[in-house]
Short mmCIF file of C-alpha atoms and ligand atoms in Angstrom, two decimals:
data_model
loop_
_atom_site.label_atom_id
_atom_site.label_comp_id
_atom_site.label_asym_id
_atom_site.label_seq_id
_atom_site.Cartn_x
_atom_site.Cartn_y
_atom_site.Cartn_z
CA UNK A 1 73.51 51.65 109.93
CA UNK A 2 77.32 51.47 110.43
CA UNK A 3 79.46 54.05 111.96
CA UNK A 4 82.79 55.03 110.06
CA UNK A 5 85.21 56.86 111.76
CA UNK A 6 88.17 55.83 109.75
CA UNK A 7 88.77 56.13 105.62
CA UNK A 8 90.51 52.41 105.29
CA UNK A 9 87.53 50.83 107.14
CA UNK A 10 84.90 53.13 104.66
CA UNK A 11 86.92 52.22 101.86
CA UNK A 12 86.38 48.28 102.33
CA UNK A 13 83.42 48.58 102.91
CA UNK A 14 82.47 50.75 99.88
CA UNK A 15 84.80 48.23 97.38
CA UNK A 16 82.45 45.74 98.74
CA UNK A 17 79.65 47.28 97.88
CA UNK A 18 80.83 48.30 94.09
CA UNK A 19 82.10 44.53 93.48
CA UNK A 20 78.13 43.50 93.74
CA UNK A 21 77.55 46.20 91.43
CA UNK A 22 76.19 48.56 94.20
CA UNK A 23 75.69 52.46 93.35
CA UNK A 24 77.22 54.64 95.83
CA UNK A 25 75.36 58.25 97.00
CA UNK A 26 76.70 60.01 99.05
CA UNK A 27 75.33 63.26 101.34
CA UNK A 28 77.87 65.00 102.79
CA UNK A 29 76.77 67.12 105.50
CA UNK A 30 78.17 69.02 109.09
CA UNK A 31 75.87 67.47 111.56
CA UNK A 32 72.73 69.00 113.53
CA UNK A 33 70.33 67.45 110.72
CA UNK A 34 66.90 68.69 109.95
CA UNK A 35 64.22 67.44 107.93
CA UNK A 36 66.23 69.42 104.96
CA UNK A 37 69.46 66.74 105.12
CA UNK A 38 67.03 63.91 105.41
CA UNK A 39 65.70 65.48 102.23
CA UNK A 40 68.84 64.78 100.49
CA UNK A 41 69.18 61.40 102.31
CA UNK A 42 65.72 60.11 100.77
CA UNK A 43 66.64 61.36 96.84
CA UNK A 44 69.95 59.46 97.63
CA UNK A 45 67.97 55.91 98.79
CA UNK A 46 65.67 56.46 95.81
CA UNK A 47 68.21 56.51 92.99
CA UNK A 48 71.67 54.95 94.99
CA UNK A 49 71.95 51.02 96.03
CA UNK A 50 74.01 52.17 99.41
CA UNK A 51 73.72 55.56 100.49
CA UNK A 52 76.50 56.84 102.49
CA UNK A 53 76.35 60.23 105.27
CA UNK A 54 79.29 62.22 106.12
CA UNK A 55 78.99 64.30 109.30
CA UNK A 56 82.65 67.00 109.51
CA UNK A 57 82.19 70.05 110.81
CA UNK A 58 85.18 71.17 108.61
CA UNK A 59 87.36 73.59 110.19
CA UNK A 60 89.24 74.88 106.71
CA UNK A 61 85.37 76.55 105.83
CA UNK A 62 85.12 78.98 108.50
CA UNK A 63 87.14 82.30 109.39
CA UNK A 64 88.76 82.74 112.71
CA UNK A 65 85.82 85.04 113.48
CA UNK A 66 82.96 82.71 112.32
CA UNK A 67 81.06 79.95 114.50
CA UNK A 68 83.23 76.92 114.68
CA UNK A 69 83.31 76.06 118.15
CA UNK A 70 80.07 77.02 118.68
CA UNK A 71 78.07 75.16 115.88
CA UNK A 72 75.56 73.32 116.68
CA UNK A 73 77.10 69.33 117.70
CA UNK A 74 74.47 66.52 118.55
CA UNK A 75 75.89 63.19 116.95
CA UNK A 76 73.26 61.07 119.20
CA UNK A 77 70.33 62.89 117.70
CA UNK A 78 71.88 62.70 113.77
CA UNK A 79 72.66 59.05 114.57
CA UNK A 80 68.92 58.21 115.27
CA UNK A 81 67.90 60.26 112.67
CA UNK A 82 69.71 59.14 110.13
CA UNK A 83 68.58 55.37 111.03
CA UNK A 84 65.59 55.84 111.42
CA UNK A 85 65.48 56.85 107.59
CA UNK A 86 67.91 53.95 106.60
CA UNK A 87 71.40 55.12 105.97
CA UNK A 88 73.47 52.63 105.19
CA UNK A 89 77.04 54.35 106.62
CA UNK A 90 77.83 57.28 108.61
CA UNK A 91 81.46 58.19 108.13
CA UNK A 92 82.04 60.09 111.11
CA UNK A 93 85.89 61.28 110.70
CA UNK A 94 87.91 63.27 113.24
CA UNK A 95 89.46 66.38 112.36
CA UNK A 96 93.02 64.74 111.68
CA UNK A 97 91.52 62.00 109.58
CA UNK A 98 90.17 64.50 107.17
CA UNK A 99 93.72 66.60 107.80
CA UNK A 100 96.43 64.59 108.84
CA UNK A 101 99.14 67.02 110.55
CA UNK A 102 100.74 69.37 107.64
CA UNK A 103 98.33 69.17 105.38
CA UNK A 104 98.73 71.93 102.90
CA UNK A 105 96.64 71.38 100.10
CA UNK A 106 93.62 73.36 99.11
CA UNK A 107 91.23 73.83 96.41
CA UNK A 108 90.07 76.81 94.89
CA UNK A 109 87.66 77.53 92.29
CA UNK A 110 87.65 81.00 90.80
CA UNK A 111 85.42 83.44 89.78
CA UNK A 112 82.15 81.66 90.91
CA UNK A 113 83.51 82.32 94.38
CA UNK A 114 84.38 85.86 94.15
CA UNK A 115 81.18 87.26 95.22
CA UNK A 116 78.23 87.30 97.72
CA UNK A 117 79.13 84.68 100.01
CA UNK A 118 82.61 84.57 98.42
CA UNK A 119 82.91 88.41 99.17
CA UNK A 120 81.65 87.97 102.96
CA UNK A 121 83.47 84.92 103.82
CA UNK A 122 86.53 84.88 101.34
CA UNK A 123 87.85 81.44 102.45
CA UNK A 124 85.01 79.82 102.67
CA UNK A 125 84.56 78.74 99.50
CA UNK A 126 88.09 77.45 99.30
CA UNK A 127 87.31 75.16 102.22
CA UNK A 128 84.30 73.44 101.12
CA UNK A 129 85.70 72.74 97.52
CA UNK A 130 89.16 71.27 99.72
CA UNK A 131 86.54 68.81 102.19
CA UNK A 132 84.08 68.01 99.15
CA UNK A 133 86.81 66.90 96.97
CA UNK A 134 88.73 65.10 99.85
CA UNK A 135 85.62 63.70 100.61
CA UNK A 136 84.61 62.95 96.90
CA UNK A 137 88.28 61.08 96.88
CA UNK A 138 87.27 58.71 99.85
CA UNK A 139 84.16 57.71 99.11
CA UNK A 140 84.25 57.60 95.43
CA UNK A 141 80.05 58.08 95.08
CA UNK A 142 78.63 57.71 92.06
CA UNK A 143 76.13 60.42 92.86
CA UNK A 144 76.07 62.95 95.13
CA UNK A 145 73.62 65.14 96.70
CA UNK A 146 73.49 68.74 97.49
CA UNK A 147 70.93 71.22 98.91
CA UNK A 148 69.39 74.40 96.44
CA UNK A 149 69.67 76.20 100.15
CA UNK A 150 72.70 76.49 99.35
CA UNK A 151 72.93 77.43 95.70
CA UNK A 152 76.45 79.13 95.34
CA UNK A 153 78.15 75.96 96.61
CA UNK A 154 75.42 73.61 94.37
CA UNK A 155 77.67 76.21 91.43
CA UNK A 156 81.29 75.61 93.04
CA UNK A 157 80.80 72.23 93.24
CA UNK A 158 79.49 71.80 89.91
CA UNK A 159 82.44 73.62 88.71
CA UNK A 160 84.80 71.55 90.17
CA UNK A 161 83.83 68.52 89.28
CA UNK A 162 83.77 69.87 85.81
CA UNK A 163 87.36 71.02 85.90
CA UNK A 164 89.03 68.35 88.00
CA UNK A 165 86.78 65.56 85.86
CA UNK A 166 85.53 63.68 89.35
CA UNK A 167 83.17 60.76 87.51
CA UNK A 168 80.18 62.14 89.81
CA UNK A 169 77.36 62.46 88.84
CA UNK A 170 76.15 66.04 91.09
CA UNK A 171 72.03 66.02 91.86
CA UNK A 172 70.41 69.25 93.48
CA UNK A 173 67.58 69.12 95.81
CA UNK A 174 65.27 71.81 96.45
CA UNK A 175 65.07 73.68 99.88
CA UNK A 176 62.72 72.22 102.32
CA UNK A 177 61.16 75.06 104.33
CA UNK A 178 59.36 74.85 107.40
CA UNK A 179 55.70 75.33 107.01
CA UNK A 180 55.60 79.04 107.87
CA UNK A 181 58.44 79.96 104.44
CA UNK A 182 61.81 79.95 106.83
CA UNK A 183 64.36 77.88 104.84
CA UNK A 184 65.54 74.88 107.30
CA UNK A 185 69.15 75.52 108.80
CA UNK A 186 71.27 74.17 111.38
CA UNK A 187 71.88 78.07 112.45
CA UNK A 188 68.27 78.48 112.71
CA UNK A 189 68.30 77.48 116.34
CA UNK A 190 70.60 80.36 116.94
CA UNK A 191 67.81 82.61 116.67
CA UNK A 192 65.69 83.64 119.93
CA UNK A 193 61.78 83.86 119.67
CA UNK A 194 61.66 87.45 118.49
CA UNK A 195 64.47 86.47 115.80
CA UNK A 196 62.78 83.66 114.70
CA UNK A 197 59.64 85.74 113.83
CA UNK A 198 61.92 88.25 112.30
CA UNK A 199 63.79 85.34 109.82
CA UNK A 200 60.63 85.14 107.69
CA UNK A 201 61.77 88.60 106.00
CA UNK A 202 63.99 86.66 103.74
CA UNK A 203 61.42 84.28 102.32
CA UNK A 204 59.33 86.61 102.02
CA UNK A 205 61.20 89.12 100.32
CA UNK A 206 62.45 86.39 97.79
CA UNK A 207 58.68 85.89 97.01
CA UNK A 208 57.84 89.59 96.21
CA UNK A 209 60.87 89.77 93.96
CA UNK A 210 59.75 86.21 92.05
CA UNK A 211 56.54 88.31 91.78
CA UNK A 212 57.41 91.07 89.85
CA UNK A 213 59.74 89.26 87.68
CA UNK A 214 56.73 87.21 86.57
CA UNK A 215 54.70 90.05 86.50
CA UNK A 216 57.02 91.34 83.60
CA UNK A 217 58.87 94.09 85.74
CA UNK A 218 62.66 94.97 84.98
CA UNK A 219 65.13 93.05 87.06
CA UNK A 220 66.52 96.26 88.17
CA UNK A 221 63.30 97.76 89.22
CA UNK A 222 62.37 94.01 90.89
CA UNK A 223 65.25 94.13 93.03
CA UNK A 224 65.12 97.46 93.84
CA UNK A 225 61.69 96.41 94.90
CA UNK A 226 62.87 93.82 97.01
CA UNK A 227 65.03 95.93 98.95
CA UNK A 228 62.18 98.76 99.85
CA UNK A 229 60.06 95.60 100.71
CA UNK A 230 62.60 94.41 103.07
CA UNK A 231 63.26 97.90 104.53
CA UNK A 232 59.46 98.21 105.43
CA UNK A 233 59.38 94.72 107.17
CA UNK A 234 62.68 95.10 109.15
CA UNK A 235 63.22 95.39 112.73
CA UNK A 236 66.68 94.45 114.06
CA UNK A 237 67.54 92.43 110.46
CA UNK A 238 69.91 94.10 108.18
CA UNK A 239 70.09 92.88 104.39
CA UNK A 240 73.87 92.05 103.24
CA UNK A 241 72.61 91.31 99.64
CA UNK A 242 69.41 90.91 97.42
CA UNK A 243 70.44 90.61 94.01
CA UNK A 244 68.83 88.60 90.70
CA UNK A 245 72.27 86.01 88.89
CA UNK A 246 72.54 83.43 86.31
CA UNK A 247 72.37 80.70 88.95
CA UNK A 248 75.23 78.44 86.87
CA UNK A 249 77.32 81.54 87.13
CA UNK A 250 76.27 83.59 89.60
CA UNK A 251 77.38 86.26 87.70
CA UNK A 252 74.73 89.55 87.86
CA UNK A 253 71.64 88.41 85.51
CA UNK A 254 71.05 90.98 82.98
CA UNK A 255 67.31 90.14 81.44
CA UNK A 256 64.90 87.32 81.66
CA UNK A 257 64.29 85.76 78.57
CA UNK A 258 61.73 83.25 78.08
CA UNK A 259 62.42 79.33 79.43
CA UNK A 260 65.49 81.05 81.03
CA UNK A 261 66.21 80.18 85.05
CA UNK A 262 66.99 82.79 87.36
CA UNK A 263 67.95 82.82 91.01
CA UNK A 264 67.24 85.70 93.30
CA UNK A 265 69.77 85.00 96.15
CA UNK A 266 69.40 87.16 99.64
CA UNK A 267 71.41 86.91 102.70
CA UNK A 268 70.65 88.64 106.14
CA UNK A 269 72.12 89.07 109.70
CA UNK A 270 69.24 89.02 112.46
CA UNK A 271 71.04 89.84 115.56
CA UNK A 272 74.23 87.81 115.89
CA UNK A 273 72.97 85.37 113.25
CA UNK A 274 73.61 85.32 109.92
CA UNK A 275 71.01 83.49 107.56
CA UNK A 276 71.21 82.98 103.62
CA UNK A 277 68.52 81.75 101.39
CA UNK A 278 67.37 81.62 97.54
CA UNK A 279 64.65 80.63 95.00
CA UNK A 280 64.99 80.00 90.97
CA UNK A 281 62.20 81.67 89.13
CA UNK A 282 61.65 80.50 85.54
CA UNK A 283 60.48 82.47 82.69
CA UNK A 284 57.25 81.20 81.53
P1 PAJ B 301 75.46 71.56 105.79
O1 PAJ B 301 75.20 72.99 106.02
O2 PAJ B 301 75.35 70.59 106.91
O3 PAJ B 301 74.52 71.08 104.62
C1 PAJ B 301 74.64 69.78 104.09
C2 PAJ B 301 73.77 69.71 102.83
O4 PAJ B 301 72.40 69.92 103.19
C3 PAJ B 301 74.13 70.83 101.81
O5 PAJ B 301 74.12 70.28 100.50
C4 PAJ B 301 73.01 71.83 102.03
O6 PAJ B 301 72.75 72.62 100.89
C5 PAJ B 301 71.84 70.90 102.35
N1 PAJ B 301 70.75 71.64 103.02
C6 PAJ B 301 70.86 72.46 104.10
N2 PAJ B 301 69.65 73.01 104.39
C7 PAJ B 301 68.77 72.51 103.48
C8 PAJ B 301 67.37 72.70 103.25
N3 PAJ B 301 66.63 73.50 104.00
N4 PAJ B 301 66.80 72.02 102.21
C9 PAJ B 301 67.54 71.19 101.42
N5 PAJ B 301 68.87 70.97 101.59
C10 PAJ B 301 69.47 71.62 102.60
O7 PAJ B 301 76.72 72.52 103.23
C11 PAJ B 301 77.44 72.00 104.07
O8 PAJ B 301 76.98 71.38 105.20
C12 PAJ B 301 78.96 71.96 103.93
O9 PAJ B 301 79.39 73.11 103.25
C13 PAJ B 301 79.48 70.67 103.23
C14 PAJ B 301 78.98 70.57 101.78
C15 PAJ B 301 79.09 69.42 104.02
C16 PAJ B 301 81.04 70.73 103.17
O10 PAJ B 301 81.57 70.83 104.44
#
């Protein structure tokens, strides 16, 4: 595997690889990999002739108050990892590689973004869609892959490479879980013994709502559900949203008609630590 840390050198090495007629995927990620990157990584060898990591922990997506400094860093670990399942290049940037000094340029998709973790982080949104698309402009994939995790950026994403017409094709992968329901997340290891136990009340809770919307129940009545559920399980958590959307959208779904996708979305703080997670349901 070859370690990029600067765009002229990726972007030889990438016109290389298109002159033989080489697809490109590309996995952009922030680092502290789990088995649900390496996910992504593996759909990317499968269907890509050169697949191509990105490791930023990009400043421009968290708030002043958020977890910047302290997220989780272990390039050593990620850089065996990410061998060991045959990466071809990991562009490994610095911060003013990404941003060279007065950068001033952002992007910002509307209306997809303007609730649940658009509400609770309001420029968060606007800083993934700037790194993705810088991102999308240095590498120039052909596909690129994105976690279900997290399913509100799978929609922003989508979006923008809709509106800005980036020739990318965008493939979702669903959320690896570890065996006991948690959804895998570099924040997980935030979470002390006690909170770790604790973090299966989202899971869960997304499972009893998928429940009674197959069972026929109203959405209304299934989320309502899903909050009582939640309420009897908790200990220290405390539920920032449960609710049922059109996951293209994510605007509120209003029925469930049959062959029609729906995502129940929930997000959570246990302690200090703040953990999202979703699941589509389809109508049978
Ligand atoms: P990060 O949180 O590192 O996630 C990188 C990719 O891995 C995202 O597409 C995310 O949805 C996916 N992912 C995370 N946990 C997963 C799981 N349990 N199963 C499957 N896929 C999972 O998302 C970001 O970074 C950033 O916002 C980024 C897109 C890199 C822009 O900075």
């Amino acid at each position: 595997m070859q370690v990029v840390k600067s765009i002229s050198e990726l972007r030889n090495l990438i016109q290389d690889a298109k002159k033989g007629d080489h697809s490109v995927g590309f996995v952009p990620t922030m680092g502290a990999l789990h088995e649900g990157h390496l996910s992504l990584v593996k759909e990317s060898k499968k269907n890509c002739d050169l697949t191509v990591v990105s490791i930023f922990v990009n400043p421009t997506q968290f708030a002043p108050t958020e977890d910047l400094d302290k997220y989780p860093r272990n390039i050593e670990l990620d850089t065996e990892m990410l061998t060991s399942v045959g990466v071809d290049i990991l562009f490994f940037p610095s911060k003013e590689e990404i941003y060279p000094p007065g950068a001033s340029t952002f992007v910002n998709v509307e209306k997809i973004t303007e609730a649940f973790e658009g509400a609770i982080r309001p420029t968060h949104f606007r800083g993934v869609a700037t790194v993705v698309s810088a991102l999308f402009n240095i590498v120039q994939p052909d596909r690129a892959f994105f976690g279900q995790k997290d399913l509100q950026q799978v929609a922003v994403i989508k979006q923008m490479v809709r509106d800005l017409h980036f020739p990318i094709e965008i493939e979702v992968v669903e959320t690896t879980r570890e065996s006991d329901g948690l959804a895998m997340s570099s924040r997980n290891r935030y979470l002390s013994h006690e909170e770790r136990a604790e973090s299966l009340i989202l899971s869960k809770t997304l499972f009893q709502v998928r429940d009674h919307l197959l069972a026929g129940l109203p959405l209304a009545e299934a989320k309502l559900r899903g909050i009582k559920f939640f309420g009897s399980l908790k200990k220290k958590a405390v539920l920032e949203y449960l609710d049922i959307v059109d996951p293209e959208t994510f605007q509120f779904a209003e029925s469930f008609k049959p062959s029609e996708e729906l995502g129940v979305v929930i997000a959570a703080r246990i302690g200090a630590t703040r953990l999202i997670d979703n699941i589509l349901v389809k109508a049978k």
